[in-house]
Amino acid sequence: MKIIRETSELQKVLSCEGNGTTGFVPTMGALHDGHISLVKKCRTECNVTVVSIFVNPTQFNDPDDLKNYPRTPEKDIELLDKAGVDILFMPEIGEIYPEEDTRVFSFGQLDTVMEGERRPGHFNGVAQIVSKLFDIVQPDRAYFGEKDFQQLAIIRALVRKLGYDIEIIGCPIKRDSDGLALSSRNALLTPEQRAAAPDIYKTMRDAVGLKDKKTVAELCKWVTDRINENPQLEVEYFTIVDSLTLQPVSDWNEEGEKYGCIAVSTGNVRLIDNMKFS
Ligand code: PAF
């Protein structure tokens, strides 16, 4: 695996790779099996697999969150090398932002709900970094986890908006054996918080089984109340949304695929998850 820190070198190396497909997995490091599943899929579908590790400051609306974000570069390098990655791009901040990125993106209603509503500027920062990385790597395909359901919708919108010829591939959520969705932030949980966290998955799973017996509003309240019974957990939102517009659904009979999306805080850590309801 080549480890590259400079854009010019990355582009030189990529230009020597010939005509095959380039697959790209952007990450912020602190890698887990969820990331590795993206890498594996990328490797089966593309000739060259490029992974980036860059903790992007512009997508953190809370400076403490940026400071505390887990960083495990040596372990990440080992994992990616073992997974058969061809190129790891690990730029320094000045390489990506030689000057401030003042671009402002608008995604209509997609970023005014859920994470967008609670983390002002977050998706603008995601759009800034993902577009910069797409410009640098110029991949044919890029792989993102479905755990970040809203991020995936916004990246698809970004690709349409900026006219990139890149296929965006969403990959299924990876879970621990107790159901907790894998996330780099899980490393920040205390043992008590970690023990409580699978309640999020279990409650949503039970809620799927109840959807014929409850209205959307009743079900949202049921999920929220049940998770909040756990003193370690506090639901920020649980909402059933249309999978394309991300707007809240109020009736099971509305057309379109419906996903339950949730954010729960436990101490200073926010956990997000989602599940298909119909
Ligand atoms: O999902 C992430 O890890 C990040 O938001 C991404 C897409 C790598 C952009 O920094």
XYZ file of N, CA and C and ligand atoms in Angstrom:
844
model
N 0.859 -1.206 0.000
C 0.000 0.000 0.000
C 0.886 1.244 0.000
N 0.593 2.142 -0.948
C 1.342 3.407 -0.964
C 0.645 4.397 -0.029
N 1.438 5.047 0.807
C 0.862 6.096 1.670
C 1.319 7.430 1.107
N 0.342 8.256 0.759
C 0.651 9.514 0.072
C 0.041 10.669 0.863
N 0.840 11.726 1.002
C 0.356 12.874 1.789
C 0.115 14.111 0.939
N 0.628 14.080 -0.279
C 0.489 15.280 -1.124
C -0.380 15.015 -2.341
N -1.215 16.012 -2.649
C -2.147 15.908 -3.772
C -1.406 15.662 -5.082
N -0.325 16.417 -5.305
C 0.377 16.305 -6.590
C 0.930 14.899 -6.771
N 1.433 14.328 -5.677
C 1.983 12.974 -5.788
C 0.865 11.960 -6.039
N -0.260 12.156 -5.341
C -1.393 11.239 -5.535
C -1.827 11.249 -6.996
N -1.930 12.446 -7.551
C -2.414 12.538 -8.929
C -1.413 11.923 -9.905
N -0.121 12.090 -9.592
C 0.916 11.483 -10.444
C 0.775 9.949 -10.409
N 0.622 9.408 -9.204
C 0.515 7.956 -9.065
C -0.750 7.449 -9.763
N -1.872 8.168 -9.582
C -3.130 7.718 -10.190
C -3.047 7.769 -11.714
N -2.336 8.764 -12.240
C -2.270 8.889 -13.698
C -1.460 7.746 -14.313
N -0.629 7.085 -13.490
C 0.163 5.945 -13.995
C -0.620 4.640 -13.902
N -1.833 4.689 -13.309
C -2.559 3.444 -13.049
C -3.285 2.910 -14.275
N -3.312 3.665 -15.373
C -3.951 3.166 -16.596
C -5.432 3.442 -16.638
N -6.164 2.620 -17.394
C -7.561 2.946 -17.706
C -8.607 2.293 -16.810
N -8.166 1.508 -15.830
C -9.152 0.787 -15.010
C -9.986 1.726 -14.151
N -10.974 1.144 -13.456
C -11.834 1.967 -12.597
C -11.147 2.265 -11.263
N -11.309 3.502 -10.832
C -10.776 3.904 -9.519
C -11.930 3.980 -8.532
N -11.784 3.263 -7.447
C -12.787 3.316 -6.375
C -12.215 4.081 -5.198
N -13.095 4.800 -4.509
C -12.633 5.697 -3.446
C -13.478 5.515 -2.190
N -12.789 5.386 -1.062
C -13.467 5.295 0.241
C -12.941 6.426 1.126
N -13.675 7.540 1.229
C -13.228 8.620 2.109
C -13.562 8.284 3.557
N -12.629 8.531 4.456
C -12.885 8.261 5.884
C -12.244 9.362 6.740
N -12.602 9.330 8.006
C -11.919 10.199 8.971
C -11.066 9.353 9.920
N -10.731 8.132 9.487
C -9.884 7.273 10.307
C -10.643 6.668 11.473
N -9.892 6.200 12.497
C -10.479 5.423 13.603
C -11.335 4.300 13.001
N -10.686 3.545 12.162
C -11.400 2.598 11.300
C -11.912 1.381 12.066
N -13.035 0.848 11.584
C -13.629 -0.366 12.153
C -14.126 -1.236 10.996
N -14.794 -2.326 11.349
C -15.235 -3.284 10.323
C -16.196 -2.672 9.295
N -16.909 -1.636 9.707
C -17.809 -0.957 8.752
C -16.989 -0.364 7.608
N -15.904 0.339 7.963
C -15.037 0.907 6.920
C -14.440 -0.207 6.054
N -14.023 -1.278 6.735
C -13.359 -2.360 5.984
C -14.353 -3.008 5.010
N -15.643 -3.041 5.390
C -16.631 -3.602 4.449
C -16.748 -2.719 3.200
N -16.585 -1.398 3.351
C -16.597 -0.509 2.172
C -15.383 -0.802 1.294
N -14.234 -0.978 1.958
C -12.994 -1.266 1.222
C -13.151 -2.574 0.445
N -13.711 -3.581 1.111
C -13.847 -4.895 0.458
C -14.728 -4.784 -0.773
N -15.857 -4.062 -0.623
C -16.767 -3.910 -1.767
C -16.059 -3.156 -2.894
N -15.351 -2.112 -2.513
C -14.622 -1.310 -3.500
C -13.620 -2.192 -4.256
N -12.920 -3.027 -3.504
C -11.887 -3.869 -4.151
C -12.491 -4.857 -5.131
N -13.717 -5.341 -4.835
C -14.314 -6.304 -5.776
C -14.835 -5.606 -7.025
N -15.076 -4.308 -6.937
C -15.716 -3.618 -8.074
C -14.769 -2.716 -8.866
N -13.587 -2.462 -8.335
C -12.701 -1.461 -8.973
C -11.290 -2.021 -9.138
N -10.559 -1.452 -10.082
C -9.173 -1.893 -10.295
C -8.226 -1.307 -9.262
N -8.483 -0.058 -8.891
C -7.616 0.611 -7.909
C -8.489 1.089 -6.745
N -8.058 0.805 -5.527
C -8.804 1.260 -4.345
C -7.993 2.329 -3.619
N -8.597 3.511 -3.536
C -7.976 4.631 -2.817
C -8.809 4.890 -1.559
N -8.146 4.986 -0.418
C -8.826 5.359 0.833
C -8.191 6.662 1.301
N -9.011 7.571 1.816
C -8.427 8.764 2.437
C -8.723 8.748 3.929
N -7.778 9.264 4.682
C -8.010 9.519 6.112
C -7.744 11.002 6.324
N -8.793 11.707 6.712
C -8.635 13.146 6.974
C -9.750 13.565 7.918
N -9.378 13.993 9.112
C -10.395 14.462 10.061
C -10.701 15.904 9.669
N -11.844 16.066 9.033
C -12.158 17.339 8.376
C -12.717 18.366 9.359
N -11.948 19.399 9.682
C -12.416 20.339 10.725
C -13.696 21.079 10.331
N -13.916 21.291 9.035
C -15.059 22.151 8.671
C -16.418 21.472 8.909
N -16.421 20.170 9.156
C -17.717 19.531 9.394
C -18.041 19.362 10.873
N -17.144 19.864 11.735
C -17.398 19.790 13.186
C -17.962 21.126 13.652
N -19.181 21.103 14.122
C -19.754 22.355 14.612
C -19.392 22.586 16.079
N -18.775 21.554 16.697
C -18.420 21.683 18.114
C -16.904 21.426 18.237
N -16.119 22.443 18.650
C -14.663 22.286 18.729
C -14.229 21.135 19.639
N -14.986 20.865 20.713
C -14.624 19.747 21.603
C -14.780 18.414 20.888
N -15.808 18.336 20.060
C -16.051 17.103 19.298
C -14.869 16.840 18.368
N -14.363 17.901 17.730
C -13.192 17.763 16.842
C -11.969 17.327 17.649
N -11.777 17.968 18.803
C -10.612 17.665 19.634
C -10.645 16.204 20.110
N -11.848 15.743 20.495
C -11.966 14.403 21.076
C -12.170 13.298 20.044
N -12.309 13.672 18.765
C -12.595 12.640 17.769
C -11.461 11.609 17.793
N -11.791 10.295 17.848
C -10.707 9.305 17.993
C -9.753 9.305 16.799
N -8.484 9.170 17.101
C -7.455 9.134 16.040
C -6.533 7.947 16.317
N -6.477 7.009 15.376
C -5.675 5.787 15.563
C -4.894 5.494 14.271
N -4.011 6.422 13.843
C -3.401 6.284 12.521
C -2.602 4.997 12.302
N -1.826 4.558 13.314
C -1.000 3.347 13.084
C -1.888 2.134 12.855
N -2.908 2.014 13.706
C -3.819 0.858 13.570
C -4.562 0.933 12.223
N -4.950 2.139 11.842
C -5.674 2.309 10.564
C -4.812 1.832 9.394
N -3.536 2.235 9.414
C -2.630 1.871 8.313
C -2.512 0.351 8.231
N -2.371 -0.267 9.397
C -2.245 -1.732 9.425
C -3.494 -2.400 8.836
N -4.673 -1.914 9.280
C -5.932 -2.506 8.807
C -6.089 -2.361 7.299
N -5.759 -1.176 6.785
C -5.961 -0.916 5.352
C -4.977 -1.714 4.514
N -3.763 -1.835 5.021
C -2.747 -2.614 4.306
C -3.226 -4.064 4.219
N -3.713 -4.582 5.350
C -4.190 -5.968 5.386
C -5.404 -6.169 4.467
N -6.217 -5.126 4.365
C -7.435 -5.229 3.542
C -7.123 -5.093 2.048
N -5.879 -4.831 1.701
C -5.503 -4.819 0.286
C -5.711 -3.485 -0.418
N -5.740 -2.407 0.343
C -5.891 -1.070 -0.254
C -4.634 -0.744 -1.079
N -4.835 -0.107 -2.242
C -3.685 0.241 -3.089
C -3.033 1.543 -2.620
N -3.884 2.550 -2.376
C -3.331 3.873 -2.042
C -4.068 4.449 -0.839
N -3.310 4.877 0.140
C -3.890 5.602 1.283
C -3.457 7.056 1.175
N -4.435 7.941 1.088
C -4.168 9.382 1.020
C -4.406 9.959 2.405
N -3.344 10.478 3.015
C -3.437 11.039 4.388
C -2.893 12.458 4.369
N -3.642 13.408 3.856
C -3.103 14.761 3.738
C -3.080 15.498 5.067
N -2.179 16.471 5.156
C -2.205 17.406 6.287
C -3.278 18.453 5.981
N -3.636 19.207 6.999
C -4.732 20.166 6.820
C -4.424 21.233 5.747
N -3.145 21.692 5.718
C -2.771 22.744 4.764
C -2.834 22.282 3.313
N -2.745 20.971 3.127
C -2.817 20.414 1.771
C -4.255 20.512 1.233
N -5.201 20.368 2.135
C -6.623 20.390 1.736
C -7.172 21.816 1.785
N -6.806 22.537 2.826
C -7.309 23.914 2.965
C -6.138 24.891 3.010
N -5.460 25.119 1.848
C -4.389 26.122 1.847
C -4.966 27.491 2.177
N -6.223 27.673 1.831
C -6.950 28.853 2.315
C -8.355 28.419 2.728
N -9.025 29.292 3.460
C -10.345 28.944 3.981
C -11.304 28.598 2.827
N -12.083 27.558 3.030
C -13.095 27.194 2.030
C -14.378 27.947 2.394
N -14.739 28.922 1.574
C -15.910 29.751 1.918
C -17.154 29.327 1.130
N -17.048 28.226 0.419
C -18.210 27.808 -0.379
C -19.398 27.448 0.521
N -20.557 27.890 0.078
C -21.777 27.556 0.820
C -22.676 26.742 -0.110
N -23.038 25.562 0.350
C -23.885 24.672 -0.444
C -25.310 24.731 0.093
N -26.232 24.504 -0.814
C -27.608 24.439 -0.347
C -28.214 23.140 -0.859
N -28.806 22.412 0.031
C -29.382 21.130 -0.358
C -30.890 21.121 -0.147
N -31.489 22.303 -0.229
C -32.951 22.392 -0.098
C -33.374 21.840 1.250
N -34.368 20.945 1.192
C -34.910 20.415 2.455
C -34.064 19.290 3.045
N -33.091 18.804 2.251
C -32.352 17.621 2.723
C -31.531 17.889 3.979
N -31.024 19.132 4.092
C -30.144 19.373 5.248
C -30.777 20.263 6.314
N -32.102 20.420 6.231
C -32.737 21.245 7.266
C -33.342 20.390 8.383
N -33.295 19.060 8.210
C -33.898 18.166 9.205
C -32.795 17.383 9.926
N -33.181 16.681 10.933
C -32.333 15.728 11.666
C -30.931 16.294 11.981
N -29.873 15.648 11.467
C -28.506 16.100 11.797
C -28.269 17.533 11.337
N -28.825 17.889 10.182
C -28.637 19.231 9.636
C -29.205 20.291 10.565
N -30.349 19.965 11.190
C -31.003 20.915 12.086
C -30.207 21.045 13.388
N -29.675 19.906 13.857
C -28.982 19.933 15.160
C -27.504 20.273 15.075
N -26.911 20.127 13.899
C -25.467 20.393 13.768
C -25.266 21.422 12.654
N -25.557 22.693 12.946
C -25.502 23.711 11.889
C -24.129 23.737 11.227
N -24.114 23.751 9.907
C -22.849 23.817 9.159
C -22.219 22.463 8.889
N -22.702 21.429 9.574
C -22.071 20.109 9.437
C -22.069 19.632 7.972
N -23.233 19.660 7.345
C -23.287 19.109 5.983
C -22.610 20.030 4.972
N -22.530 21.317 5.286
C -21.763 22.197 4.391
C -20.287 21.776 4.416
N -19.793 21.468 5.614
C -18.409 21.004 5.756
C -18.194 19.666 5.065
N -19.178 18.778 5.185
C -19.068 17.477 4.499
C -19.008 17.711 2.983
N -19.857 18.604 2.487
C -19.872 18.877 1.035
C -18.541 19.493 0.599
N -17.989 20.368 1.436
C -16.694 20.983 1.091
C -15.620 19.910 0.951
N -15.493 19.060 1.959
C -14.388 18.090 1.924
C -14.625 17.018 0.860
N -15.867 16.532 0.752
C -16.102 15.455 -0.224
C -15.873 15.979 -1.647
N -16.295 17.210 -1.930
C -16.064 17.743 -3.285
C -14.565 17.955 -3.522
N -13.843 18.426 -2.501
C -12.384 18.590 -2.672
C -11.721 17.236 -2.941
N -12.113 16.239 -2.159
C -11.507 14.911 -2.343
C -11.886 14.312 -3.702
N -13.132 14.520 -4.114
C -13.535 14.027 -5.444
C -12.715 14.714 -6.540
N -12.470 16.014 -6.377
C -11.667 16.738 -7.383
C -10.236 16.186 -7.429
N -9.703 15.840 -6.269
C -8.325 15.347 -6.203
C -8.226 13.916 -6.751
N -9.107 13.034 -6.264
C -8.986 11.598 -6.593
C -9.624 11.279 -7.956
N -10.661 12.020 -8.299
C -11.421 11.781 -9.534
C -11.778 10.296 -9.702
N -12.514 9.768 -8.718
C -12.842 8.339 -8.779
C -13.986 8.064 -9.760
N -14.118 6.786 -10.144
C -15.304 6.376 -10.911
C -16.438 6.018 -9.953
N -16.062 5.477 -8.790
C -17.064 5.072 -7.782
C -16.587 5.511 -6.408
N -17.541 5.882 -5.567
C -17.174 6.222 -4.184
C -18.147 5.523 -3.245
N -17.618 5.063 -2.125
C -18.353 4.177 -1.211
C -18.583 4.859 0.141
N -19.850 4.822 0.566
C -20.221 5.464 1.832
C -21.136 4.522 2.609
N -21.057 4.594 3.943
C -21.895 3.737 4.779
C -23.311 4.284 4.904
N -24.270 3.356 4.952
C -25.677 3.777 5.096
C -26.008 4.192 6.529
N -25.076 3.976 7.458
C -25.349 4.451 8.821
C -25.555 5.963 8.809
N -24.744 6.647 7.991
C -24.903 8.102 7.846
C -25.908 8.354 6.715
N -27.161 8.038 7.041
C -28.236 8.004 6.049
C -28.417 9.358 5.376
N -28.424 10.409 6.198
C -28.639 11.757 5.665
C -27.417 12.209 4.869
N -26.228 11.863 5.371
C -24.996 12.223 4.646
C -25.004 11.602 3.246
N -25.438 10.349 3.165
C -25.461 9.661 1.870
C -26.407 10.376 0.899
N -27.580 10.769 1.393
C -28.540 11.488 0.532
C -27.939 12.811 0.066
N -27.218 13.473 0.967
C -26.635 14.783 0.635
C -25.481 14.618 -0.352
N -24.705 13.578 -0.202
C -23.605 13.349 -1.156
C -24.167 13.008 -2.544
N -25.246 12.252 -2.573
C -25.878 11.990 -3.890
C -26.349 13.314 -4.512
N -26.909 14.188 -3.676
C -27.378 15.494 -4.180
C -26.197 16.350 -4.632
N -25.090 16.277 -3.893
C -23.878 17.036 -4.243
C -23.366 16.608 -5.625
N -23.356 15.305 -5.846
C -22.875 14.767 -7.126
C -23.761 15.260 -8.274
N -25.080 15.279 -8.031
C -25.998 15.793 -9.078
C -25.745 17.275 -9.299
N -25.623 18.011 -8.194
C -25.484 19.469 -8.264
C -24.206 19.880 -8.993
N -23.083 19.224 -8.665
C -21.795 19.620 -9.253
C -21.479 18.842 -10.533
N -22.386 17.947 -10.926
C -22.243 17.244 -12.203
C -21.085 16.267 -12.245
N -20.738 15.672 -11.094
C -19.664 14.668 -11.100
C -20.133 13.393 -11.793
N -19.222 12.781 -12.534
C -19.532 11.485 -13.140
C -18.990 10.392 -12.202
N -19.568 10.333 -11.036
C -19.101 9.375 -10.013
C -20.321 8.597 -9.525
N -20.174 7.279 -9.491
C -21.270 6.468 -8.971
C -21.126 6.378 -7.447
N -22.180 6.770 -6.762
C -22.142 6.725 -5.283
C -22.773 5.414 -4.828
N -22.005 4.670 -4.049
C -22.468 3.348 -3.617
C -22.680 3.376 -2.107
N -23.916 3.125 -1.700
C -24.231 3.031 -0.268
C -24.025 1.590 0.188
N -23.410 1.424 1.342
C -23.126 0.065 1.838
C -23.830 -0.133 3.187
N -24.375 -1.357 3.406
C -25.191 -1.619 4.597
C -24.462 -1.375 5.916
N -25.242 -1.028 6.914
C -24.702 -0.800 8.267
C -24.081 -2.092 8.794
N -22.920 -1.977 9.390
C -22.314 -3.119 10.084
C -22.596 -2.951 11.573
N -22.956 -4.066 12.214
C -23.308 -3.986 13.637
C -22.445 -4.939 14.450
N -22.243 -4.578 15.725
C -21.618 -5.520 16.646
C -22.617 -6.647 16.911
N -22.153 -7.720 17.573
C -23.034 -8.885 17.769
C -24.270 -8.516 18.601
N -24.187 -7.459 19.427
C -25.349 -7.056 20.221
C -26.211 -6.018 19.494
N -25.902 -5.724 18.245
C -26.768 -4.860 17.438
C -26.286 -3.422 17.304
N -25.356 -2.999 18.155
C -24.909 -1.594 18.072
C -24.237 -1.340 16.711
N -24.690 -0.288 16.025
C -24.097 0.062 14.736
C -22.646 0.466 14.949
N -21.739 -0.072 14.129
C -20.330 0.288 14.289
C -20.137 1.754 13.942
N -19.344 2.424 14.754
C -19.059 3.843 14.570
C -17.723 4.140 15.231
N -16.956 5.046 14.649
C -15.684 5.432 15.269
C -15.937 5.986 16.670
N -17.105 6.623 16.842
C -17.412 7.240 18.136
C -17.663 6.213 19.237
N -17.928 4.942 18.875
C -18.154 3.930 19.918
C -16.947 3.804 20.838
N -15.753 4.143 20.291
C -14.524 4.055 21.096
C -14.553 5.048 22.259
N -15.419 6.057 22.176
C -15.474 7.081 23.233
C -16.422 6.703 24.367
N -17.149 5.577 24.219
C -18.166 5.213 25.222
C -17.526 4.617 26.476
N -18.069 4.987 27.626
C -17.657 4.322 28.869
C -18.274 2.910 28.854
N -17.786 1.998 29.725
C -18.395 0.652 29.751
C -19.906 0.706 29.992
N -20.354 1.636 30.843
C -21.801 1.722 31.132
C -22.564 2.192 29.885
N -22.009 3.187 29.206
C -22.671 3.695 27.990
C -22.672 2.621 26.899
N -21.547 1.909 26.791
C -21.454 0.857 25.761
C -22.481 -0.241 26.031
N -22.689 -0.555 27.332
C -23.661 -1.600 27.683
C -25.086 -1.142 27.365
N -25.329 0.165 27.472
C -26.681 0.694 27.239
C -26.977 0.854 25.744
N -25.940 1.136 24.962
C -26.134 1.566 23.572
C -26.914 0.596 22.669
N -26.779 -0.743 22.859
C -27.548 -1.641 21.975
C -29.061 -1.491 22.105
N -29.539 -0.846 23.172
C -30.984 -0.580 23.317
C -31.519 0.201 22.119
N -30.651 0.977 21.490
C -31.105 1.794 20.350
C -31.544 0.864 19.221
N -30.675 -0.065 18.871
C -30.985 -1.022 17.799
C -32.171 -1.899 18.194
N -32.108 -2.437 19.430
C -33.149 -3.392 19.844
C -34.519 -2.735 19.826
N -34.580 -1.474 20.266
C -35.874 -0.788 20.314
C -36.381 -0.521 18.901
N -35.489 -0.100 18.012
C -35.951 0.140 16.635
C -36.424 -1.161 15.989
N -35.677 -2.233 16.253
C -36.056 -3.536 15.678
C -37.442 -3.946 16.197
N -37.688 -3.781 17.494
C -39.004 -4.116 18.047
C -40.079 -3.208 17.456
N -39.696 -1.955 17.200
C -40.670 -0.990 16.656
C -41.112 -1.391 15.251
N -40.192 -1.946 14.459
C -40.569 -2.393 13.105
C -41.722 -3.396 13.219
N -41.638 -4.277 14.216
C -42.677 -5.283 14.415
C -43.999 -4.704 14.907
N -43.981 -3.458 15.378
C -45.204 -2.853 15.935
C -45.893 -1.902 14.955
N -45.309 -1.743 13.779
C -45.790 -0.633 12.931
C -47.227 -0.832 12.422
N -47.711 -2.099 12.388
C -49.099 -2.297 11.950
C -50.082 -1.987 13.081
N -49.583 -1.828 14.290
C -50.473 -1.639 15.446
C -50.482 -0.201 15.930
N -49.563 0.637 15.412
C -49.461 2.005 15.922
C -49.384 2.990 14.775
N -49.877 4.210 15.018
C -49.685 5.276 14.024
C -48.207 5.676 14.047
N -47.797 6.466 13.049
C -46.404 6.918 13.016
C -46.088 7.694 14.300
N -46.987 8.603 14.676
C -46.739 9.434 15.867
C -46.645 8.565 17.121
N -47.558 7.582 17.231
C -47.531 6.695 18.414
C -46.226 5.908 18.473
N -45.794 5.440 17.298
C -44.573 4.638 17.265
C -43.340 5.477 17.636
N -43.305 6.719 17.134
C -42.160 7.591 17.453
C -42.093 7.822 18.960
N -43.266 8.041 19.567
C -43.302 8.268 21.012
C -42.871 7.003 21.764
N -43.346 5.863 21.279
C -43.005 4.583 21.919
C -41.490 4.370 21.919
N -40.869 4.594 20.753
C -39.411 4.394 20.643
C -38.684 5.353 21.589
N -39.086 6.614 21.548
C -38.421 7.642 22.362
C -38.551 7.308 23.853
N -39.785 6.993 24.277
C -40.015 6.708 25.702
C -39.221 5.486 26.139
N -39.230 4.464 25.296
C -38.573 3.218 25.704
C -37.057 3.413 25.828
N -36.464 4.109 24.880
C -34.999 4.315 24.979
C -34.673 5.226 26.158
N -35.512 6.228 26.364
C -35.249 7.166 27.469
C -35.398 6.523 28.852
N -36.041 5.339 28.895
C -36.128 4.626 30.184
C -34.740 4.234 30.676
N -33.810 4.093 29.724
C -32.433 3.763 30.107
C -31.732 5.049 30.557
N -31.300 5.132 31.820
C -30.740 6.394 32.333
C -29.483 6.849 31.600
N -28.833 5.945 30.874
C -27.608 6.330 30.137
C -27.927 7.011 28.801
N -29.190 6.896 28.352
C -29.502 7.304 26.975
C -30.531 8.428 26.940
N -30.349 9.340 26.005
C -31.354 10.393 25.816
C -31.577 10.608 24.313
N -32.810 10.363 23.889
C -33.119 10.479 22.462
C -33.161 11.953 22.072
N -32.399 12.305 21.032
C -32.483 13.681 20.490
C -33.630 13.754 19.496
N -33.696 12.762 18.639
C -34.862 12.656 17.757
C -35.003 11.209 17.308
N -36.247 10.824 17.087
C -36.516 9.611 16.315
C -37.626 9.990 15.359
N -37.388 9.815 14.095
C -38.380 10.262 13.127
C -38.453 9.268 11.973
N -39.655 9.103 11.446
C -39.827 8.255 10.265
C -39.806 9.196 9.068
N -38.883 8.944 8.136
C -38.748 9.859 7.003
C -38.868 9.117 5.682
N -39.214 9.895 4.661
C -39.186 9.370 3.302
C -37.713 9.215 2.901
N -37.359 8.070 2.329
C -35.928 7.791 2.101
C -35.306 8.724 1.060
N -36.099 9.331 0.199
C -35.519 10.208 -0.825
C -35.531 11.675 -0.404
N -36.661 12.126 0.166
C -36.750 13.553 0.521
C -36.251 13.824 1.939
N -36.179 12.795 2.752
C -35.806 12.871 4.185
C -36.815 13.673 5.010
N -37.971 13.951 4.414
C -38.982 14.689 5.176
C -39.802 13.722 6.031
N -40.224 14.189 7.213
C -40.979 13.304 8.100
C -42.276 12.830 7.438
N -42.588 11.593 7.709
C -43.802 10.970 7.190
C -44.786 10.917 8.353
N -46.084 11.182 8.081
C -47.013 11.105 9.212
C -47.989 9.942 9.074
N -47.985 9.282 7.937
C -48.958 8.216 7.697
C -48.250 7.058 6.995
N -48.446 5.862 7.518
C -47.793 4.687 6.901
C -48.225 4.501 5.456
N -49.414 5.038 5.100
C -49.915 4.812 3.732
C -49.302 5.747 2.705
N -48.514 6.743 3.158
C -47.850 7.613 2.169
C -46.937 6.764 1.290
N -46.793 7.225 0.045
C -45.943 6.455 -0.881
C -44.466 6.570 -0.518
N -43.674 5.629 -1.019
C -42.215 5.734 -0.863
C -41.681 4.883 0.280
N -40.386 4.658 0.220
C -39.719 3.887 1.280
C -39.600 4.740 2.531
N -39.800 4.092 3.672
C -39.745 4.849 4.934
C -38.659 4.284 5.842
N -37.848 5.203 6.377
C -36.784 4.815 7.298
C -36.998 5.495 8.636
N -36.712 4.768 9.707
C -36.669 5.379 11.030
C -35.241 5.851 11.269
N -35.075 7.120 11.585
C -33.734 7.671 11.820
C -33.681 8.191 13.244
N -32.565 7.902 13.913
C -32.487 8.240 15.332
C -31.132 8.842 15.684
N -31.149 9.774 16.629
C -29.900 10.247 17.259
C -30.125 10.181 18.762
N -29.144 9.622 19.446
C -29.248 9.448 20.895
C -27.957 9.974 21.506
N -28.082 10.746 22.574
C -26.838 11.137 23.233
C -26.656 10.306 24.500
N -25.392 9.975 24.748
C -25.024 9.273 25.963
C -23.769 9.979 26.473
N -23.903 10.687 27.555
C -22.815 11.579 27.980
C -22.547 12.586 26.870
N -21.262 12.727 26.491
C -20.928 13.687 25.435
C -20.939 13.069 24.041
N -21.315 11.808 23.956
C -21.234 11.108 22.667
C -22.627 11.033 22.033
N -22.667 11.342 20.724
C -23.942 11.206 19.989
C -23.841 9.962 19.121
N -24.881 9.146 19.181
C -24.915 7.949 18.341
C -26.083 8.089 17.371
N -25.837 7.767 16.097
C -26.955 7.788 15.151
C -27.121 6.393 14.560
N -28.347 6.122 14.113
C -28.639 4.807 13.535
C -29.887 4.986 12.670
N -30.180 3.992 11.879
C -31.421 4.037 11.097
C -31.823 2.633 10.710
N -33.098 2.493 10.323
C -33.619 1.190 9.954
C -34.778 1.376 8.993
N -34.902 0.459 8.044
C -36.013 0.533 7.094
C -37.300 0.084 7.794
N -38.358 0.886 7.703
C -39.632 0.522 8.316
C -40.640 0.017 7.298
N -40.616 0.542 6.073
C -41.503 -0.007 5.030
C -41.052 0.509 3.689
O -18.458 9.848 7.012
C -17.336 10.319 7.236
O -16.452 9.667 7.781
C -17.045 11.744 6.818
O -18.165 12.543 6.978
C -16.489 11.870 5.390
C -17.493 11.402 4.359
C -15.218 11.042 5.267
C -16.142 13.320 5.103
O -15.211 13.826 6.001
